[in-house]
mmCIF file of C-alpha atoms and ligand atoms in Angstrom:
data_model
loop_
_atom_site.group_PDB
_atom_site.id
_atom_site.type_symbol
_atom_site.label_atom_id
_atom_site.label_comp_id
_atom_site.label_asym_id
_atom_site.label_seq_id
_atom_site.Cartn_x
_atom_site.Cartn_y
_atom_site.Cartn_z
ATOM 1 C CA MET F 1 0.000 0.000 0.000
ATOM 2 C CA SER F 2 1.406 3.411 -0.903
ATOM 3 C CA THR F 3 1.848 6.205 1.635
ATOM 4 C CA ALA F 4 1.760 9.937 1.021
ATOM 5 C CA VAL F 5 4.973 11.964 0.852
ATOM 6 C CA SER F 6 3.273 14.611 3.003
ATOM 7 C CA ASP F 7 3.187 12.147 5.942
ATOM 8 C CA HIS F 8 7.013 12.169 5.931
ATOM 9 C CA PRO F 9 8.178 15.734 6.447
ATOM 10 C CA ASN F 10 11.907 15.073 6.180
ATOM 11 C CA VAL F 11 11.729 13.204 2.857
ATOM 12 C CA ALA F 12 9.165 15.757 1.663
ATOM 13 C CA ARG F 13 11.586 18.645 2.356
ATOM 14 C CA ILE F 14 14.345 17.046 0.275
ATOM 15 C CA ILE F 15 12.010 16.112 -2.608
ATOM 16 C CA GLU F 16 10.532 19.620 -2.582
ATOM 17 C CA ILE F 17 13.936 21.305 -2.945
ATOM 18 C CA ILE F 18 15.080 18.878 -5.662
ATOM 19 C CA GLY F 19 11.742 19.326 -7.456
ATOM 20 C CA ARG F 20 11.803 23.108 -7.337
ATOM 21 C CA GLN F 21 15.187 23.045 -9.050
ATOM 22 C CA ASN F 22 14.235 20.334 -11.526
ATOM 23 C CA PRO F 23 10.533 19.429 -12.031
ATOM 24 C CA LEU F 24 11.475 16.384 -14.139
ATOM 25 C CA GLN F 25 13.352 14.865 -11.204
ATOM 26 C CA ARG F 26 10.357 15.562 -8.947
ATOM 27 C CA LYS F 27 8.241 13.562 -11.388
ATOM 28 C CA ARG F 28 10.678 10.644 -11.457
ATOM 29 C CA ILE F 29 11.056 10.556 -7.681
ATOM 30 C CA SER F 30 7.287 10.847 -7.145
ATOM 31 C CA ALA F 31 6.627 7.985 -9.569
ATOM 32 C CA PHE F 32 9.001 5.783 -7.555
ATOM 33 C CA VAL F 33 8.050 6.712 -4.002
ATOM 34 C CA SER F 34 4.320 6.524 -4.708
ATOM 35 C CA THR F 35 4.716 2.756 -5.209
ATOM 36 C CA GLN F 36 6.562 2.173 -1.927
ATOM 37 C CA GLY F 37 5.302 0.728 1.328
ATOM 38 C CA SER F 38 6.086 1.250 5.004
ATOM 39 C CA GLU F 39 9.589 -0.292 4.933
ATOM 40 C CA TYR F 40 10.697 2.255 2.350
ATOM 41 C CA TRP F 41 9.163 5.179 4.201
ATOM 42 C CA GLU F 42 10.749 4.185 7.477
ATOM 43 C CA PHE F 43 14.144 4.000 5.788
ATOM 44 C CA ALA F 44 13.773 7.200 3.740
ATOM 45 C CA GLU F 45 12.331 9.294 6.552
ATOM 46 C CA SER F 46 15.024 8.153 8.962
ATOM 47 C CA LEU F 47 17.864 8.869 6.462
ATOM 48 C CA SER F 48 16.326 12.237 5.539
ATOM 49 C CA ARG F 49 15.864 13.179 9.203
ATOM 50 C CA THR F 50 19.546 12.496 9.921
ATOM 51 C CA LEU F 51 20.593 14.498 6.858
ATOM 52 C CA ASN F 52 18.224 17.404 7.582
ATOM 53 C CA GLU F 53 19.130 17.630 11.264
ATOM 54 C CA ARG F 54 22.868 17.178 10.950
ATOM 55 C CA LEU F 55 24.024 18.280 7.505
ATOM 56 C CA LEU F 56 21.262 20.154 5.703
ATOM 57 C CA ARG F 57 19.987 22.467 8.428
ATOM 58 C CA SER F 58 20.451 25.676 6.466
ATOM 59 C CA ASP F 59 18.470 26.348 3.348
ATOM 60 C CA GLU F 60 21.734 26.888 1.445
ATOM 61 C CA SER F 61 23.142 23.471 2.392
ATOM 62 C CA ALA F 62 19.860 21.778 1.412
ATOM 63 C CA GLN F 63 19.861 23.665 -1.901
ATOM 64 C CA GLU F 64 23.426 22.534 -2.518
ATOM 65 C CA ALA F 65 22.540 18.887 -1.849
ATOM 66 C CA ALA F 66 19.597 19.152 -4.253
ATOM 67 C CA ARG F 67 21.838 20.737 -6.905
ATOM 68 C CA SER F 68 24.292 17.871 -6.379
ATOM 69 C CA TYR F 69 21.576 15.280 -6.948
ATOM 70 C CA ASN F 70 20.181 17.020 -10.024
ATOM 71 C CA ARG F 71 23.621 17.529 -11.537
ATOM 72 C CA MET F 72 24.623 13.913 -10.958
ATOM 73 C CA CYS F 73 21.377 12.710 -12.566
ATOM 74 C CA MET F 74 22.039 14.928 -15.610
ATOM 75 C CA ASP F 75 25.610 13.582 -15.880
ATOM 76 C CA PHE F 76 24.212 10.046 -16.044
ATOM 77 C CA VAL F 77 21.578 11.004 -18.622
ATOM 78 C CA ASN F 78 24.173 12.708 -20.842
ATOM 79 C CA GLU F 79 26.560 9.744 -20.658
ATOM 80 C CA GLN F 80 23.665 7.390 -21.387
ATOM 81 C CA ILE F 81 22.643 9.324 -24.523
ATOM 82 C CA ARG F 82 26.211 9.276 -25.832
ATOM 83 C CA PHE F 83 26.551 5.560 -25.048
ATOM 84 C CA LYS F 84 23.330 4.608 -26.846
ATOM 85 C CA LYS F 85 24.641 6.422 -29.952
ATOM 86 C CA THR F 86 28.229 5.186 -29.939
ATOM 87 C CA GLY F 87 28.213 1.942 -27.930
ATOM 88 C CA ARG F 88 31.257 3.327 -26.065
ATOM 89 C CA TYR F 89 31.917 4.967 -22.714
ATOM 90 C CA SER F 90 33.524 8.392 -22.794
ATOM 91 C CA LEU F 91 36.686 7.158 -21.065
ATOM 92 C CA ASP F 92 38.692 3.980 -21.330
ATOM 93 C CA ASP F 93 41.383 4.589 -18.730
ATOM 94 C CA ALA F 94 40.885 4.941 -14.966
ATOM 95 C CA ALA F 95 43.813 7.396 -14.793
ATOM 96 C CA VAL F 96 41.625 9.942 -16.594
ATOM 97 C CA ALA F 97 38.867 9.438 -14.008
ATOM 98 C CA HIS F 98 41.434 10.094 -11.316
ATOM 99 C CA ASP F 99 42.469 13.419 -12.854
ATOM 100 C CA GLU F 100 39.005 14.571 -13.894
ATOM 101 C CA VAL F 101 36.843 13.241 -11.063
ATOM 102 C CA TYR F 102 38.422 11.664 -7.930
ATOM 103 C CA SER F 103 41.039 14.354 -7.390
ATOM 104 C CA ARG F 104 38.655 17.259 -8.063
ATOM 105 C CA PRO F 105 36.825 18.295 -4.872
ATOM 106 C CA ASP F 106 34.178 20.294 -6.792
ATOM 107 C CA VAL F 107 33.181 17.324 -8.988
ATOM 108 C CA MET F 108 33.591 14.634 -6.357
ATOM 109 C CA ARG F 109 31.562 16.470 -3.745
ATOM 110 C CA TYR F 110 28.421 16.871 -5.849
ATOM 111 C CA TYR F 111 28.855 13.364 -7.256
ATOM 112 C CA MET F 112 29.055 11.662 -3.835
ATOM 113 C CA ILE F 113 26.249 13.720 -2.245
ATOM 114 C CA GLY F 114 24.079 13.023 -5.303
ATOM 115 C CA LEU F 115 24.940 9.325 -5.142
ATOM 116 C CA LEU F 116 24.049 9.164 -1.466
ATOM 117 C CA LEU F 117 20.577 10.566 -2.229
ATOM 118 C CA SER F 118 20.182 8.122 -5.125
ATOM 119 C CA TYR F 119 19.917 5.267 -2.574
ATOM 120 C CA MET F 120 16.644 6.829 -1.523
ATOM 121 C CA PHE F 121 15.342 7.906 -4.948
ATOM 122 C CA TRP F 122 16.570 5.422 -7.590
ATOM 123 C CA PRO F 123 14.639 2.133 -7.574
ATOM 124 C CA ASN F 124 17.685 -0.047 -8.320
ATOM 125 C CA HIS F 125 19.922 1.662 -5.792
ATOM 126 C CA TYR F 126 17.277 1.377 -3.090
ATOM 127 C CA ALA F 127 16.813 -2.330 -3.946
ATOM 128 C CA MET F 128 20.561 -2.932 -3.609
ATOM 129 C CA LEU F 129 20.708 -1.140 -0.263
ATOM 130 C CA ARG F 130 17.855 -3.333 0.987
ATOM 131 C CA PHE F 131 19.735 -6.386 -0.232
ATOM 132 C CA LEU F 132 22.754 -5.244 1.834
ATOM 133 C CA ASP F 133 20.577 -4.515 4.879
ATOM 134 C CA GLU F 134 18.993 -7.954 4.698
ATOM 135 C CA HIS F 135 22.393 -9.590 4.704
ATOM 136 C CA LEU F 136 23.722 -7.378 7.514
ATOM 137 C CA ARG F 137 20.848 -8.609 9.690
ATOM 138 C CA THR F 138 22.229 -12.144 9.477
ATOM 139 C CA ARG F 139 25.759 -11.579 10.794
ATOM 140 C CA ALA F 140 27.732 -9.828 13.516
ATOM 141 C CA ILE F 141 30.779 -8.299 11.850
ATOM 142 C CA ALA F 142 34.048 -8.113 13.780
ATOM 143 C CA LYS F 143 36.548 -6.884 11.169
ATOM 144 C CA TYR F 144 35.117 -4.769 8.362
ATOM 145 C CA LEU F 145 36.641 -3.344 5.203
ATOM 146 C CA GLU F 146 34.948 -0.977 2.810
ATOM 147 C CA ILE F 147 36.681 -0.511 -0.524
ATOM 148 C CA ALA F 148 35.730 2.825 -2.127
ATOM 149 C CA PRO F 149 33.060 4.019 0.353
ATOM 150 C CA GLY F 150 32.455 7.209 -1.654
ATOM 151 C CA HIS F 151 29.793 8.602 0.691
ATOM 152 C CA GLY F 152 29.999 6.221 3.664
ATOM 153 C CA LEU F 153 26.351 5.096 3.712
ATOM 154 C CA PHE F 154 27.186 1.361 3.527
ATOM 155 C CA THR F 155 29.541 1.601 6.498
ATOM 156 C CA ALA F 156 26.874 3.495 8.442
ATOM 157 C CA ARG F 157 24.433 0.618 7.730
ATOM 158 C CA ALA F 158 27.015 -2.000 8.799
ATOM 159 C CA VAL F 159 27.822 -0.202 12.071
ATOM 160 C CA ARG F 160 24.119 0.102 12.829
ATOM 161 C CA ARG F 161 23.850 -3.717 12.808
ATOM 162 C CA SER F 162 27.305 -4.482 14.274
ATOM 163 C CA PRO F 163 28.128 -1.517 16.533
ATOM 164 C CA ARG F 164 31.263 -3.178 17.886
ATOM 165 C CA LEU F 165 32.940 -3.755 14.545
ATOM 166 C CA ARG F 166 36.411 -2.431 13.816
ATOM 167 C CA GLY F 167 37.616 -1.768 10.360
ATOM 168 C CA MET F 168 39.033 0.197 7.558
ATOM 169 C CA LEU F 169 37.830 2.421 4.717
ATOM 170 C CA VAL F 170 40.024 2.757 1.611
ATOM 171 C CA ASP F 171 39.248 5.273 -1.103
ATOM 172 C CA ILE F 172 41.424 6.904 -3.738
ATOM 173 C CA SER F 173 39.641 10.254 -3.416
ATOM 174 C CA PRO F 174 40.308 12.592 -0.479
ATOM 175 C CA THR F 175 36.952 14.265 -1.094
ATOM 176 C CA ALA F 176 35.103 10.920 -0.964
ATOM 177 C CA LEU F 177 36.716 10.259 2.408
ATOM 178 C CA GLU F 178 35.755 13.728 3.647
ATOM 179 C CA VAL F 179 32.139 13.162 2.578
ATOM 180 C CA SER F 180 32.201 9.670 4.155
ATOM 181 C CA ARG F 181 33.529 11.068 7.440
ATOM 182 C CA SER F 182 30.796 13.696 7.600
ATOM 183 C CA ILE F 183 28.068 11.151 6.831
ATOM 184 C CA LEU F 184 29.420 8.725 9.448
ATOM 185 C CA GLU F 185 29.597 11.539 12.012
ATOM 186 C CA ALA F 186 26.002 12.446 11.178
ATOM 187 C CA PHE F 187 25.083 8.833 12.011
ATOM 188 C CA GLU F 188 27.110 9.096 15.228
ATOM 189 C CA VAL F 189 29.529 6.366 14.192
ATOM 190 C CA ASP F 190 32.568 6.179 16.469
ATOM 191 C CA LEU F 191 35.289 6.955 13.927
ATOM 192 C CA SER F 192 38.025 5.770 16.274
ATOM 193 C CA ARG F 193 36.889 2.228 15.387
ATOM 194 C CA LEU F 194 37.730 2.804 11.702
ATOM 195 C CA ASP F 195 41.065 3.437 9.969
ATOM 196 C CA VAL F 196 40.457 5.781 7.083
ATOM 197 C CA VAL F 197 43.055 5.240 4.372
ATOM 198 C CA ARG F 198 43.449 7.340 1.251
ATOM 199 C CA GLY F 199 44.922 5.314 -1.567
ATOM 200 C CA ASP F 200 44.465 3.128 -4.591
ATOM 201 C CA PHE F 201 43.105 -0.188 -3.313
ATOM 202 C CA LEU F 202 45.234 -1.972 -5.912
ATOM 203 C CA GLU F 203 48.392 -0.559 -4.329
ATOM 204 C CA VAL F 204 47.735 0.314 -0.711
ATOM 205 C CA ASP F 205 49.600 -1.710 1.937
ATOM 206 C CA LEU F 206 47.036 -3.435 4.183
ATOM 207 C CA GLY F 207 49.503 -5.672 6.049
ATOM 208 C CA GLU F 208 48.349 -9.139 7.045
ATOM 209 C CA THR F 209 44.875 -8.135 8.204
ATOM 210 C CA GLU F 210 41.930 -10.310 7.200
ATOM 211 C CA PHE F 211 38.323 -9.165 7.245
ATOM 212 C CA ASP F 212 35.112 -11.082 7.904
ATOM 213 C CA PHE F 213 33.068 -8.609 5.863
ATOM 214 C CA ILE F 214 34.111 -6.567 2.849
ATOM 215 C CA SER F 215 31.830 -4.081 1.208
ATOM 216 C CA MET F 216 32.706 -2.945 -2.306
ATOM 217 C CA GLY F 217 29.966 -0.969 -3.998
ATOM 218 C CA GLU F 218 30.457 0.256 -7.563
ATOM 219 C CA VAL F 219 34.206 0.039 -7.720
ATOM 220 C CA LEU F 220 35.073 -2.659 -10.299
ATOM 221 C CA GLU F 221 33.936 -0.350 -13.106
ATOM 222 C CA HIS F 222 36.271 2.370 -11.786
ATOM 223 C CA VAL F 223 39.558 0.539 -12.298
ATOM 224 C CA ASN F 224 41.368 -0.791 -15.362
ATOM 225 C CA GLU F 225 42.036 -4.198 -13.800
ATOM 226 C CA ALA F 226 38.741 -5.286 -12.277
ATOM 227 C CA ASP F 227 39.978 -8.903 -12.029
ATOM 228 C CA VAL F 228 43.061 -7.896 -10.022
ATOM 229 C CA LEU F 229 40.934 -5.792 -7.667
ATOM 230 C CA LEU F 230 38.413 -8.550 -6.956
ATOM 231 C CA ALA F 231 41.168 -11.151 -6.500
ATOM 232 C CA ARG F 232 42.868 -8.872 -3.963
ATOM 233 C CA ALA F 233 39.602 -8.439 -2.048
ATOM 234 C CA ALA F 234 39.137 -12.239 -2.066
ATOM 235 C CA ARG F 235 42.603 -12.770 -0.549
ATOM 236 C CA LEU F 236 41.747 -10.418 2.352
ATOM 237 C CA LEU F 237 38.689 -12.444 3.357
ATOM 238 C CA THR F 238 38.585 -14.817 6.361
ATOM 239 C CA PRO F 239 37.485 -18.371 5.429
ATOM 240 C CA ASP F 240 33.991 -17.714 6.856
ATOM 241 C CA GLY F 241 33.861 -14.138 5.586
ATOM 242 C CA ALA F 242 31.624 -12.545 2.946
ATOM 243 C CA ILE F 243 31.834 -9.761 0.397
ATOM 244 C CA PHE F 244 28.951 -7.489 -0.520
ATOM 245 C CA MET F 245 29.685 -6.368 -4.064
ATOM 246 C CA THR F 246 27.795 -4.195 -6.509
ATOM 247 C CA THR F 247 28.742 -3.362 -10.060
ATOM 248 C CA CYS F 248 26.972 -2.715 -13.334
ATOM 249 C CA ALA F 249 26.944 -3.630 -17.008
ATOM 250 C CA ASN F 250 26.357 -1.173 -19.855
ATOM 251 C CA CYS F 251 26.501 1.683 -17.381
ATOM 252 C CA PRO F 252 28.327 4.728 -18.714
ATOM 253 C CA ALA F 253 29.329 7.461 -16.262
ATOM 254 C CA LEU F 254 31.925 10.235 -16.017
ATOM 255 C CA ASP F 255 34.350 7.819 -14.393
ATOM 256 C CA HIS F 256 33.427 4.322 -15.597
ATOM 257 C CA VAL F 257 35.628 1.968 -17.607
ATOM 258 C CA TYR F 258 33.628 -0.446 -19.807
ATOM 259 C CA HIS F 259 34.132 -3.983 -18.486
ATOM 260 C CA PHE F 260 30.789 -5.725 -18.527
ATOM 261 C CA HIS F 261 28.310 -6.212 -21.365
ATOM 262 C CA ASN F 262 26.160 -8.721 -19.471
ATOM 263 C CA VAL F 263 25.756 -10.535 -16.146
ATOM 264 C CA ARG F 264 27.635 -13.610 -17.419
ATOM 265 C CA GLU F 265 30.869 -11.602 -17.649
ATOM 266 C CA ILE F 266 30.447 -10.452 -14.038
ATOM 267 C CA ARG F 267 29.894 -14.037 -12.876
ATOM 268 C CA GLU F 268 32.981 -15.179 -14.791
ATOM 269 C CA LEU F 269 35.105 -12.563 -13.041
ATOM 270 C CA ILE F 270 33.755 -13.703 -9.663
ATOM 271 C CA ALA F 271 34.652 -17.339 -10.386
ATOM 272 C CA LYS F 272 38.120 -16.322 -11.611
ATOM 273 C CA ALA F 273 38.724 -14.572 -8.261
ATOM 274 C CA GLY F 274 38.021 -17.867 -6.427
ATOM 275 C CA LEU F 275 34.677 -16.694 -5.055
ATOM 276 C CA ALA F 276 31.226 -18.276 -4.953
ATOM 277 C CA ILE F 277 27.920 -16.429 -5.256
ATOM 278 C CA GLY F 278 25.746 -16.873 -2.158
ATOM 279 C CA ALA F 279 22.957 -14.585 -3.371
ATOM 280 C CA GLU F 280 22.643 -12.176 -6.262
ATOM 281 C CA MET F 281 20.306 -9.724 -7.929
ATOM 282 C CA ALA F 282 20.442 -8.291 -11.468
ATOM 283 C CA LEU F 283 18.260 -5.250 -12.054
ATOM 284 C CA PRO F 284 17.685 -3.725 -15.494
ATOM 285 C CA SER F 285 17.155 0.028 -15.598
ATOM 286 C CA GLU F 286 14.529 -0.289 -18.362
ATOM 287 C CA PRO F 287 11.595 -2.712 -18.583
ATOM 288 C CA PHE F 288 13.069 -5.011 -21.268
ATOM 289 C CA PRO F 289 13.152 -8.826 -21.163
ATOM 290 C CA GLU F 290 16.518 -10.276 -20.177
ATOM 291 C CA GLU F 291 17.302 -11.698 -23.627
ATOM 292 C CA VAL F 292 17.578 -8.198 -25.135
ATOM 293 C CA TRP F 293 19.502 -6.444 -22.333
ATOM 294 C CA GLU F 294 22.870 -6.802 -24.025
ATOM 295 C CA ARG F 295 21.675 -5.982 -27.553
ATOM 296 C CA GLU F 296 19.752 -2.887 -26.398
ATOM 297 C CA LEU F 297 22.636 -1.724 -24.159
ATOM 298 C CA VAL F 298 20.349 -1.767 -21.139
ATOM 299 C CA THR F 299 22.080 -0.675 -17.939
ATOM 300 C CA ILE F 300 22.070 -3.526 -15.422
ATOM 301 C CA ASN F 301 22.756 -2.988 -11.744
ATOM 302 C CA TYR F 302 24.162 -6.125 -10.162
ATOM 303 C CA CYS F 303 24.728 -6.948 -6.502
ATOM 304 C CA CYS F 304 25.749 -10.105 -4.702
ATOM 305 C CA ILE F 305 27.062 -11.751 -1.571
ATOM 306 C CA LEU F 306 30.288 -13.644 -2.228
ATOM 307 C CA THR F 307 32.121 -16.207 -0.145
ATOM 308 C CA PRO F 308 35.366 -18.128 -0.688
ATOM 309 C CA ALA F 309 34.687 -20.899 -3.245
HETATM 310 C C1 LIG A 401 30.662 5.407 -7.583
HETATM 311 S S1 LIG A 401 31.595 5.599 -6.144
HETATM 312 C C2 LIG A 401 31.004 4.251 -5.143
HETATM 313 C C3 LIG A 401 30.544 4.713 -3.796
HETATM 314 C C4 LIG A 401 29.815 3.642 -2.969
HETATM 315 N N1 LIG A 401 30.682 2.517 -2.701
HETATM 316 C C5 LIG A 401 28.561 3.174 -3.666
HETATM 317 O O1 LIG A 401 28.515 2.021 -4.126
HETATM 318 O O2 LIG A 401 27.590 3.934 -3.776
HETATM 319 C C6 LIG A 401 33.170 5.003 -6.660
HETATM 320 C C7 LIG A 401 34.239 5.227 -5.602
HETATM 321 O O3 LIG A 401 35.415 4.490 -6.005
HETATM 322 C C8 LIG A 401 36.552 5.215 -5.594
HETATM 323 N N2 LIG A 401 37.691 4.638 -6.312
HETATM 324 C C9 LIG A 401 37.890 4.641 -7.640
HETATM 325 N N3 LIG A 401 39.020 3.965 -7.942
HETATM 326 C C10 LIG A 401 39.552 3.521 -6.763
HETATM 327 C C11 LIG A 401 40.693 2.766 -6.427
HETATM 328 N N4 LIG A 401 41.540 2.321 -7.358
HETATM 329 N N5 LIG A 401 40.932 2.509 -5.119
HETATM 330 C C12 LIG A 401 40.086 2.962 -4.166
HETATM 331 N N6 LIG A 401 38.973 3.693 -4.438
HETATM 332 C C13 LIG A 401 38.701 3.956 -5.721
HETATM 333 C C14 LIG A 401 36.148 6.648 -5.950
HETATM 334 O O4 LIG A 401 36.947 7.600 -5.319
HETATM 335 C C15 LIG A 401 34.703 6.674 -5.459
HETATM 336 O O5 LIG A 401 34.629 7.047 -4.112
#
């Protein structure tokens, strides 16, 4: 059963500001949220309340967050249009993404704030966050690693379920780590429990530490050697540990390298890294049957729980 936006003042405030800046985004968000039930509203109102009370108190900061969301959505639309015409992403080397995105505070800030809000307003992103939440309910994490946290929301969810966890966040972008820190502080996460490391996950020295839970959302498509990255994550896992991984196929963005044309290629990479799929979900961004996803260049969001094979 759907619930009215007006019953949820914190979500309503954020949608209103986004919608005033961009009526098309208001329409898209309204179409999605109007189909959601109580679980969604509880999640969205609670996230929005934390954001409104801690980070978006002033009108200017709320306007900036809305601009970030709208700009990020437009970036994706523009990349998508180009991709549908050419069949190619606009970059083919992660080093360019580093120079043009990760190391630029202006770009990275709007991108990560926009991405954070997308977990509340994009159907596939919300579905993947729920998938993570469902898994987090089933385990108490002791040693946690997040590769490429970007905005920190996944770590905030993990700490909520396993408040005593210790761990590490590794991201190549100083701005992503700044945004992550501020989000984690907003959720009152004790940052002394987490080592925050700026660096390329493919190169950073992590010593001998093993982790019983690794979260790696949307990172494979950001590096040239996705197979090397996943194999490294697999080696850092305890024998009873699990990885929450998301990635995507046919998903152009400012900073994506084109690795995957279909879900089969993702599964092959997982097997090559010595990992087994415990659970998975593949979500098309357009309502096409699976057999035409690859031919029609349909963006597919993919998430899974992986364990040592
Ligand atoms: C799209 S964001 C993902 C954020 C979040 N994990 C999520 O799924 O919503 C991609 C993140 O990957 C980081 N990143 C890209 N290449 C990296 C690398 N080689 N090592 C560590 N982080 C990297 C970027 O700085 C950015 O924060």
